[in-house]
């Protein structure tokens, strides 16, 4: 019998995205963004990775290129709180790769602060990066797809906290609920452009960066509450993103797919 509490090994690619070009935000480091870049490459896509942290981004670009020498990999520094930088990201990606087919909006910022103690600055920063940053990237991608005339796919990274309550997460949960609403409404508008927009809503995907910014006690408790008794591996979320970006989900738009094993 398979022990579901033991994380599985990543599955091999199946060519789901052969010939496509994907742009992934917040892709430096070890989280869902970099895992998504690797999965896109495994599935045959060329990728443009983006992040605000130039050194980590360069390191990620070099690692991806070395692991996938047959694919094209580029990196563009971008802070999603800047409309100018977001627009430059889309422009630079299209120029370097010749086209864009997929936009993955992964940038987000969390934190753990009760509402009674939360400052305006804490609230504003989480909303600006997590929700408004996703809006900026969605808008830039839709403008590109409209002008290019060949359609495309946008996948947003939401969270189960867009549906569920958790202590100290009001700003993050509000932002992710907003990402879900943005996904649904923009998808209705984007259909006329031949663009599909969906989102994933992970529960918990554990990686070294998350361990640095969140207490191990909280992460252990959240993981223990999952039906499998463990957190998701970042590649498991990335695999769902790849499926949503592929033609296997050609009739899906405006949907939010939970990537979770939480008990009902």
PDB file of C-alpha atoms in Angstrom:
ATOM      1  CA  UNK A   1       0.000   0.000   0.000  1.00  0.00           C
ATOM      2  CA  UNK A   2       1.298   3.462  -0.881  1.00  0.00           C
ATOM      3  CA  UNK A   3       2.175   5.604   2.123  1.00  0.00           C
ATOM      4  CA  UNK A   4       0.742   9.034   1.225  1.00  0.00           C
ATOM      5  CA  UNK A   5       2.576  10.661   4.125  1.00  0.00           C
ATOM      6  CA  UNK A   6       5.855  10.163   2.239  1.00  0.00           C
ATOM      7  CA  UNK A   7       6.407  12.845  -0.410  1.00  0.00           C
ATOM      8  CA  UNK A   8       6.558  11.322  -3.894  1.00  0.00           C
ATOM      9  CA  UNK A   9       9.336  11.955  -6.365  1.00  0.00           C
ATOM     10  CA  UNK A  10       8.606  14.488  -9.143  1.00  0.00           C
ATOM     11  CA  UNK A  11       7.017  12.913 -12.197  1.00  0.00           C
ATOM     12  CA  UNK A  12       8.692  13.188 -15.571  1.00  0.00           C
ATOM     13  CA  UNK A  13       7.432  15.605 -18.202  1.00  0.00           C
ATOM     14  CA  UNK A  14       4.903  14.615 -20.844  1.00  0.00           C
ATOM     15  CA  UNK A  15       5.376  17.408 -23.378  1.00  0.00           C
ATOM     16  CA  UNK A  16       2.222  19.234 -22.279  1.00  0.00           C
ATOM     17  CA  UNK A  17       3.692  22.645 -23.133  1.00  0.00           C
ATOM     18  CA  UNK A  18       5.974  21.913 -26.053  1.00  0.00           C
ATOM     19  CA  UNK A  19       6.633  25.026 -28.116  1.00  0.00           C
ATOM     20  CA  UNK A  20       5.144  27.427 -25.549  1.00  0.00           C
ATOM     21  CA  UNK A  21       6.799  30.337 -23.766  1.00  0.00           C
ATOM     22  CA  UNK A  22       5.988  30.884 -20.095  1.00  0.00           C
ATOM     23  CA  UNK A  23       6.674  33.866 -17.836  1.00  0.00           C
ATOM     24  CA  UNK A  24       6.754  33.147 -14.093  1.00  0.00           C
ATOM     25  CA  UNK A  25       6.928  35.842 -11.405  1.00  0.00           C
ATOM     26  CA  UNK A  26       8.606  35.352  -8.020  1.00  0.00           C
ATOM     27  CA  UNK A  27      10.510  32.431  -9.513  1.00  0.00           C
ATOM     28  CA  UNK A  28      13.847  32.780  -7.723  1.00  0.00           C
ATOM     29  CA  UNK A  29      14.771  30.524  -4.835  1.00  0.00           C
ATOM     30  CA  UNK A  30      13.108  27.310  -3.750  1.00  0.00           C
ATOM     31  CA  UNK A  31       9.365  27.934  -3.709  1.00  0.00           C
ATOM     32  CA  UNK A  32       6.400  27.336  -5.993  1.00  0.00           C
ATOM     33  CA  UNK A  33       7.655  29.843  -8.575  1.00  0.00           C
ATOM     34  CA  UNK A  34      10.965  28.122  -9.238  1.00  0.00           C
ATOM     35  CA  UNK A  35       9.265  24.723  -9.103  1.00  0.00           C
ATOM     36  CA  UNK A  36       6.814  25.972 -11.733  1.00  0.00           C
ATOM     37  CA  UNK A  37       9.683  27.117 -13.951  1.00  0.00           C
ATOM     38  CA  UNK A  38      11.253  23.658 -13.712  1.00  0.00           C
ATOM     39  CA  UNK A  39       7.927  21.969 -14.470  1.00  0.00           C
ATOM     40  CA  UNK A  40       7.326  24.206 -17.490  1.00  0.00           C
ATOM     41  CA  UNK A  41      10.773  23.297 -18.801  1.00  0.00           C
ATOM     42  CA  UNK A  42      10.114  19.607 -18.130  1.00  0.00           C
ATOM     43  CA  UNK A  43       6.906  19.926 -20.159  1.00  0.00           C
ATOM     44  CA  UNK A  44       8.732  21.404 -23.155  1.00  0.00           C
ATOM     45  CA  UNK A  45       8.253  25.155 -22.672  1.00  0.00           C
ATOM     46  CA  UNK A  46      10.847  27.908 -22.785  1.00  0.00           C
ATOM     47  CA  UNK A  47      10.710  30.133 -19.714  1.00  0.00           C
ATOM     48  CA  UNK A  48      11.315  33.664 -18.538  1.00  0.00           C
ATOM     49  CA  UNK A  49      11.786  33.793 -14.778  1.00  0.00           C
ATOM     50  CA  UNK A  50      11.313  37.006 -12.841  1.00  0.00           C
ATOM     51  CA  UNK A  51      11.893  38.192  -9.298  1.00  0.00           C
ATOM     52  CA  UNK A  52      12.852  41.373  -7.461  1.00  0.00           C
ATOM     53  CA  UNK A  53      15.989  39.794  -5.937  1.00  0.00           C
ATOM     54  CA  UNK A  54      18.633  40.068  -8.658  1.00  0.00           C
ATOM     55  CA  UNK A  55      21.263  37.739  -7.178  1.00  0.00           C
ATOM     56  CA  UNK A  56      18.839  34.913  -6.409  1.00  0.00           C
ATOM     57  CA  UNK A  57      17.209  35.363  -9.802  1.00  0.00           C
ATOM     58  CA  UNK A  58      20.538  35.084 -11.619  1.00  0.00           C
ATOM     59  CA  UNK A  59      21.372  31.946  -9.652  1.00  0.00           C
ATOM     60  CA  UNK A  60      18.001  30.423 -10.511  1.00  0.00           C
ATOM     61  CA  UNK A  61      18.435  31.269 -14.189  1.00  0.00           C
ATOM     62  CA  UNK A  62      21.840  29.574 -14.273  1.00  0.00           C
ATOM     63  CA  UNK A  63      20.545  26.461 -12.475  1.00  0.00           C
ATOM     64  CA  UNK A  64      17.556  26.128 -14.807  1.00  0.00           C
ATOM     65  CA  UNK A  65      19.659  26.631 -17.924  1.00  0.00           C
ATOM     66  CA  UNK A  66      22.202  24.033 -16.788  1.00  0.00           C
ATOM     67  CA  UNK A  67      19.482  21.488 -16.019  1.00  0.00           C
ATOM     68  CA  UNK A  68      17.653  22.093 -19.333  1.00  0.00           C
ATOM     69  CA  UNK A  69      20.305  22.910 -21.971  1.00  0.00           C
ATOM     70  CA  UNK A  70      17.873  22.111 -24.783  1.00  0.00           C
ATOM     71  CA  UNK A  71      15.453  24.827 -23.688  1.00  0.00           C
ATOM     72  CA  UNK A  72      15.686  28.622 -23.642  1.00  0.00           C
ATOM     73  CA  UNK A  73      15.809  30.296 -20.231  1.00  0.00           C
ATOM     74  CA  UNK A  74      15.877  34.044 -19.591  1.00  0.00           C
ATOM     75  CA  UNK A  75      15.606  36.193 -16.477  1.00  0.00           C
ATOM     76  CA  UNK A  76      14.148  39.684 -15.998  1.00  0.00           C
ATOM     77  CA  UNK A  77      14.298  41.536 -12.688  1.00  0.00           C
ATOM     78  CA  UNK A  78      10.853  42.849 -11.754  1.00  0.00           C
ATOM     79  CA  UNK A  79       9.176  44.273  -8.668  1.00  0.00           C
ATOM     80  CA  UNK A  80       5.448  43.654  -9.108  1.00  0.00           C
ATOM     81  CA  UNK A  81       4.620  46.763  -7.049  1.00  0.00           C
ATOM     82  CA  UNK A  82       5.832  48.827 -10.021  1.00  0.00           C
ATOM     83  CA  UNK A  83       3.558  49.130 -13.060  1.00  0.00           C
ATOM     84  CA  UNK A  84       6.537  50.258 -15.122  1.00  0.00           C
ATOM     85  CA  UNK A  85       8.611  47.210 -14.190  1.00  0.00           C
ATOM     86  CA  UNK A  86       5.704  44.824 -14.817  1.00  0.00           C
ATOM     87  CA  UNK A  87       5.087  46.310 -18.259  1.00  0.00           C
ATOM     88  CA  UNK A  88       8.829  46.105 -18.980  1.00  0.00           C
ATOM     89  CA  UNK A  89       8.827  42.436 -17.912  1.00  0.00           C
ATOM     90  CA  UNK A  90       6.164  41.495 -20.437  1.00  0.00           C
ATOM     91  CA  UNK A  91       7.793  43.598 -23.146  1.00  0.00           C
ATOM     92  CA  UNK A  92      11.264  42.153 -22.516  1.00  0.00           C
ATOM     93  CA  UNK A  93       9.977  38.573 -22.353  1.00  0.00           C
ATOM     94  CA  UNK A  94       8.203  38.919 -25.696  1.00  0.00           C
ATOM     95  CA  UNK A  95      11.266  40.501 -27.297  1.00  0.00           C
ATOM     96  CA  UNK A  96      13.705  37.868 -26.015  1.00  0.00           C
ATOM     97  CA  UNK A  97      11.542  34.853 -26.734  1.00  0.00           C
ATOM     98  CA  UNK A  98       9.574  36.083 -29.739  1.00  0.00           C
ATOM     99  CA  UNK A  99       6.223  35.529 -28.032  1.00  0.00           C
ATOM    100  CA  UNK A 100       4.498  34.772 -24.727  1.00  0.00           C
ATOM    101  CA  UNK A 101       1.904  32.018 -24.318  1.00  0.00           C
ATOM    102  CA  UNK A 102       1.624  31.617 -20.542  1.00  0.00           C
ATOM    103  CA  UNK A 103       1.767  34.047 -17.628  1.00  0.00           C
ATOM    104  CA  UNK A 104       2.036  32.613 -14.116  1.00  0.00           C
ATOM    105  CA  UNK A 105       1.361  35.205 -11.413  1.00  0.00           C
ATOM    106  CA  UNK A 106       3.077  33.719  -8.407  1.00  0.00           C
ATOM    107  CA  UNK A 107       4.312  36.793  -6.501  1.00  0.00           C
ATOM    108  CA  UNK A 108       2.847  37.172  -3.040  1.00  0.00           C
ATOM    109  CA  UNK A 109       3.717  38.207   0.481  1.00  0.00           C
ATOM    110  CA  UNK A 110       2.377  36.836   3.736  1.00  0.00           C
ATOM    111  CA  UNK A 111       2.982  37.476   7.402  1.00  0.00           C
ATOM    112  CA  UNK A 112       1.429  36.692  10.754  1.00  0.00           C
ATOM    113  CA  UNK A 113      -0.148  39.677  12.522  1.00  0.00           C
ATOM    114  CA  UNK A 114      -3.503  39.922  14.334  1.00  0.00           C
ATOM    115  CA  UNK A 115      -5.812  42.640  13.007  1.00  0.00           C
ATOM    116  CA  UNK A 116      -5.737  44.467  16.356  1.00  0.00           C
ATOM    117  CA  UNK A 117      -1.962  44.925  16.011  1.00  0.00           C
ATOM    118  CA  UNK A 118      -1.733  45.344  12.230  1.00  0.00           C
ATOM    119  CA  UNK A 119      -0.448  48.642  10.865  1.00  0.00           C
ATOM    120  CA  UNK A 120      -1.643  50.321   7.684  1.00  0.00           C
ATOM    121  CA  UNK A 121       1.800  49.703   6.224  1.00  0.00           C
ATOM    122  CA  UNK A 122       1.635  45.940   6.899  1.00  0.00           C
ATOM    123  CA  UNK A 123      -1.843  45.720   5.361  1.00  0.00           C
ATOM    124  CA  UNK A 124      -0.944  47.861   2.350  1.00  0.00           C
ATOM    125  CA  UNK A 125       2.287  45.998   1.542  1.00  0.00           C
ATOM    126  CA  UNK A 126       0.670  42.548   1.554  1.00  0.00           C
ATOM    127  CA  UNK A 127      -2.247  43.754  -0.575  1.00  0.00           C
ATOM    128  CA  UNK A 128       0.039  45.670  -2.962  1.00  0.00           C
ATOM    129  CA  UNK A 129       2.282  42.692  -3.704  1.00  0.00           C
ATOM    130  CA  UNK A 130      -0.199  39.841  -3.492  1.00  0.00           C
ATOM    131  CA  UNK A 131      -3.364  41.302  -5.014  1.00  0.00           C
ATOM    132  CA  UNK A 132      -2.457  44.491  -6.857  1.00  0.00           C
ATOM    133  CA  UNK A 133       0.739  42.886  -8.168  1.00  0.00           C
ATOM    134  CA  UNK A 134      -1.354  40.083  -9.660  1.00  0.00           C
ATOM    135  CA  UNK A 135      -3.661  42.698 -11.184  1.00  0.00           C
ATOM    136  CA  UNK A 136      -0.712  44.572 -12.726  1.00  0.00           C
ATOM    137  CA  UNK A 137       0.693  41.388 -14.257  1.00  0.00           C
ATOM    138  CA  UNK A 138      -2.731  40.254 -15.489  1.00  0.00           C
ATOM    139  CA  UNK A 139      -3.351  43.620 -17.112  1.00  0.00           C
ATOM    140  CA  UNK A 140       0.062  43.656 -18.807  1.00  0.00           C
ATOM    141  CA  UNK A 141      -0.365  40.095 -20.078  1.00  0.00           C
ATOM    142  CA  UNK A 142      -3.874  40.799 -21.400  1.00  0.00           C
ATOM    143  CA  UNK A 143      -2.620  43.867 -23.258  1.00  0.00           C
ATOM    144  CA  UNK A 144       0.112  41.756 -24.814  1.00  0.00           C
ATOM    145  CA  UNK A 145      -2.273  38.918 -25.772  1.00  0.00           C
ATOM    146  CA  UNK A 146      -4.780  41.378 -27.246  1.00  0.00           C
ATOM    147  CA  UNK A 147      -2.133  43.031 -29.408  1.00  0.00           C
ATOM    148  CA  UNK A 148      -0.468  39.742 -30.385  1.00  0.00           C
ATOM    149  CA  UNK A 149      -3.794  38.213 -31.371  1.00  0.00           C
ATOM    150  CA  UNK A 150      -2.812  34.601 -30.666  1.00  0.00           C
ATOM    151  CA  UNK A 151      -4.519  34.010 -27.315  1.00  0.00           C
ATOM    152  CA  UNK A 152      -2.848  32.728 -24.192  1.00  0.00           C
ATOM    153  CA  UNK A 153      -3.203  31.462 -20.653  1.00  0.00           C
ATOM    154  CA  UNK A 154      -2.841  33.137 -17.264  1.00  0.00           C
ATOM    155  CA  UNK A 155      -2.548  31.107 -14.054  1.00  0.00           C
ATOM    156  CA  UNK A 156      -2.702  32.887 -10.699  1.00  0.00           C
ATOM    157  CA  UNK A 157      -1.454  31.578  -7.380  1.00  0.00           C
ATOM    158  CA  UNK A 158      -4.175  32.037  -4.768  1.00  0.00           C
ATOM    159  CA  UNK A 159      -4.505  30.156  -1.467  1.00  0.00           C
ATOM    160  CA  UNK A 160      -7.050  28.140   0.480  1.00  0.00           C
ATOM    161  CA  UNK A 161      -7.012  31.091   2.896  1.00  0.00           C
ATOM    162  CA  UNK A 162      -9.094  32.903   0.303  1.00  0.00           C
ATOM    163  CA  UNK A 163     -11.861  30.582   1.552  1.00  0.00           C
ATOM    164  CA  UNK A 164     -10.815  29.741   5.092  1.00  0.00           C
ATOM    165  CA  UNK A 165      -9.944  31.629   8.279  1.00  0.00           C
ATOM    166  CA  UNK A 166      -6.570  31.484  10.023  1.00  0.00           C
ATOM    167  CA  UNK A 167      -5.321  33.498  12.975  1.00  0.00           C
ATOM    168  CA  UNK A 168      -3.031  36.384  12.059  1.00  0.00           C
ATOM    169  CA  UNK A 169      -3.634  36.075   8.316  1.00  0.00           C
ATOM    170  CA  UNK A 170      -6.367  38.672   7.647  1.00  0.00           C
ATOM    171  CA  UNK A 171      -4.258  40.717   5.205  1.00  0.00           C
ATOM    172  CA  UNK A 172      -2.971  37.678   3.308  1.00  0.00           C
ATOM    173  CA  UNK A 173      -6.379  35.971   3.257  1.00  0.00           C
ATOM    174  CA  UNK A 174      -8.068  39.144   2.021  1.00  0.00           C
ATOM    175  CA  UNK A 175      -5.458  39.497  -0.715  1.00  0.00           C
ATOM    176  CA  UNK A 176      -5.845  35.882  -1.840  1.00  0.00           C
ATOM    177  CA  UNK A 177      -9.649  36.133  -1.809  1.00  0.00           C
ATOM    178  CA  UNK A 178      -9.157  39.150  -4.039  1.00  0.00           C
ATOM    179  CA  UNK A 179      -6.948  37.106  -6.372  1.00  0.00           C
ATOM    180  CA  UNK A 180      -9.778  34.587  -6.663  1.00  0.00           C
ATOM    181  CA  UNK A 181     -12.311  37.308  -7.516  1.00  0.00           C
ATOM    182  CA  UNK A 182      -9.878  38.909  -9.958  1.00  0.00           C
ATOM    183  CA  UNK A 183      -9.406  35.516 -11.604  1.00  0.00           C
ATOM    184  CA  UNK A 184     -13.139  35.001 -12.087  1.00  0.00           C
ATOM    185  CA  UNK A 185     -13.948  38.498 -13.341  1.00  0.00           C
ATOM    186  CA  UNK A 186     -10.931  38.912 -15.616  1.00  0.00           C
ATOM    187  CA  UNK A 187     -11.564  35.458 -17.099  1.00  0.00           C
ATOM    188  CA  UNK A 188     -15.019  36.539 -18.266  1.00  0.00           C
ATOM    189  CA  UNK A 189     -13.498  39.567 -19.966  1.00  0.00           C
ATOM    190  CA  UNK A 190     -10.509  37.691 -21.389  1.00  0.00           C
ATOM    191  CA  UNK A 191     -12.556  35.026 -23.151  1.00  0.00           C
ATOM    192  CA  UNK A 192     -13.202  37.403 -26.057  1.00  0.00           C
ATOM    193  CA  UNK A 193      -9.424  37.678 -26.494  1.00  0.00           C
ATOM    194  CA  UNK A 194      -8.951  33.915 -26.619  1.00  0.00           C
ATOM    195  CA  UNK A 195      -7.323  33.964 -23.180  1.00  0.00           C
ATOM    196  CA  UNK A 196      -8.067  31.576 -20.317  1.00  0.00           C
ATOM    197  CA  UNK A 197      -7.465  32.637 -16.706  1.00  0.00           C
ATOM    198  CA  UNK A 198      -7.519  30.181 -13.802  1.00  0.00           C
ATOM    199  CA  UNK A 199      -5.941  29.934 -10.370  1.00  0.00           C
ATOM    200  CA  UNK A 200      -4.544  27.357  -7.985  1.00  0.00           C
ATOM    201  CA  UNK A 201      -5.246  27.550  -4.251  1.00  0.00           C
ATOM    202  CA  UNK A 202      -2.592  25.612  -2.328  1.00  0.00           C
ATOM    203  CA  UNK A 203      -3.007  24.852   1.343  1.00  0.00           C
ATOM    204  CA  UNK A 204       0.627  24.527   2.407  1.00  0.00           C
ATOM    205  CA  UNK A 205       3.683  23.838   0.260  1.00  0.00           C
ATOM    206  CA  UNK A 206       6.795  23.706   2.400  1.00  0.00           C
ATOM    207  CA  UNK A 207      10.208  24.883   1.215  1.00  0.00           C
ATOM    208  CA  UNK A 208      13.307  26.476   2.797  1.00  0.00           C
ATOM    209  CA  UNK A 209      12.229  30.098   2.260  1.00  0.00           C
ATOM    210  CA  UNK A 210       8.873  29.480   3.950  1.00  0.00           C
ATOM    211  CA  UNK A 211      10.709  27.950   6.890  1.00  0.00           C
ATOM    212  CA  UNK A 212      12.696  31.180   7.220  1.00  0.00           C
ATOM    213  CA  UNK A 213       9.673  33.484   7.421  1.00  0.00           C
ATOM    214  CA  UNK A 214       7.198  31.254   9.299  1.00  0.00           C
ATOM    215  CA  UNK A 215       7.577  29.453  12.606  1.00  0.00           C
ATOM    216  CA  UNK A 216       8.320  25.746  12.375  1.00  0.00           C
ATOM    217  CA  UNK A 217       5.637  25.122  15.023  1.00  0.00           C
ATOM    218  CA  UNK A 218       2.928  26.682  12.839  1.00  0.00           C
ATOM    219  CA  UNK A 219       4.086  24.883   9.698  1.00  0.00           C
ATOM    220  CA  UNK A 220       4.214  21.544  11.517  1.00  0.00           C
ATOM    221  CA  UNK A 221       0.708  22.101  12.877  1.00  0.00           C
ATOM    222  CA  UNK A 222      -0.708  23.020   9.468  1.00  0.00           C
ATOM    223  CA  UNK A 223       0.978  20.051   7.801  1.00  0.00           C
ATOM    224  CA  UNK A 224      -0.349  17.684  10.461  1.00  0.00           C
ATOM    225  CA  UNK A 225      -3.869  18.884   9.663  1.00  0.00           C
ATOM    226  CA  UNK A 226      -3.631  17.698   6.082  1.00  0.00           C
ATOM    227  CA  UNK A 227      -5.236  14.380   5.204  1.00  0.00           C
ATOM    228  CA  UNK A 228      -1.849  13.010   4.084  1.00  0.00           C
ATOM    229  CA  UNK A 229      -0.187  14.282   7.248  1.00  0.00           C
ATOM    230  CA  UNK A 230       2.322  16.355   5.292  1.00  0.00           C
ATOM    231  CA  UNK A 231       2.666  19.591   3.381  1.00  0.00           C
ATOM    232  CA  UNK A 232       2.646  19.562  -0.417  1.00  0.00           C
ATOM    233  CA  UNK A 233       5.919  19.530  -2.253  1.00  0.00           C
ATOM    234  CA  UNK A 234       6.299  22.705  -4.381  1.00  0.00           C
ATOM    235  CA  UNK A 235       6.468  20.553  -7.525  1.00  0.00           C
ATOM    236  CA  UNK A 236       3.024  19.130  -6.759  1.00  0.00           C
ATOM    237  CA  UNK A 237       1.522  22.611  -6.942  1.00  0.00           C
ATOM    238  CA  UNK A 238       3.632  23.381 -10.016  1.00  0.00           C
ATOM    239  CA  UNK A 239       2.316  20.281 -11.776  1.00  0.00           C
ATOM    240  CA  UNK A 240      -1.261  21.530 -11.333  1.00  0.00           C
ATOM    241  CA  UNK A 241      -0.249  24.927 -12.700  1.00  0.00           C
ATOM    242  CA  UNK A 242       1.244  23.215 -15.753  1.00  0.00           C
ATOM    243  CA  UNK A 243      -1.975  21.304 -16.387  1.00  0.00           C
ATOM    244  CA  UNK A 244      -4.013  24.518 -16.159  1.00  0.00           C
ATOM    245  CA  UNK A 245      -1.607  26.110 -18.650  1.00  0.00           C
ATOM    246  CA  UNK A 246      -1.984  23.212 -21.074  1.00  0.00           C
ATOM    247  CA  UNK A 247      -4.583  22.274 -23.655  1.00  0.00           C
ATOM    248  CA  UNK A 248      -5.896  19.586 -21.303  1.00  0.00           C
ATOM    249  CA  UNK A 249      -7.931  22.322 -19.608  1.00  0.00           C
ATOM    250  CA  UNK A 250      -9.057  24.121 -22.760  1.00  0.00           C
ATOM    251  CA  UNK A 251     -12.653  24.512 -21.482  1.00  0.00           C
ATOM    252  CA  UNK A 252     -11.691  25.781 -18.027  1.00  0.00           C
ATOM    253  CA  UNK A 253     -11.607  29.492 -17.261  1.00  0.00           C
ATOM    254  CA  UNK A 254     -12.414  31.549 -14.190  1.00  0.00           C
ATOM    255  CA  UNK A 255     -11.871  28.511 -11.974  1.00  0.00           C
ATOM    256  CA  UNK A 256      -9.923  28.207  -8.722  1.00  0.00           C
ATOM    257  CA  UNK A 257      -8.478  24.737  -8.201  1.00  0.00           C
ATOM    258  CA  UNK A 258      -7.665  23.746  -4.630  1.00  0.00           C
ATOM    259  CA  UNK A 259      -4.314  21.971  -4.323  1.00  0.00           C
ATOM    260  CA  UNK A 260      -4.922  20.623  -0.866  1.00  0.00           C
ATOM    261  CA  UNK A 261      -5.399  17.440   1.109  1.00  0.00           C
ATOM    262  CA  UNK A 262      -7.099  19.157   4.043  1.00  0.00           C
ATOM    263  CA  UNK A 263      -9.874  17.294   5.752  1.00  0.00           C
ATOM    264  CA  UNK A 264     -13.337  18.494   4.770  1.00  0.00           C
TER     265      UNK A 264
END
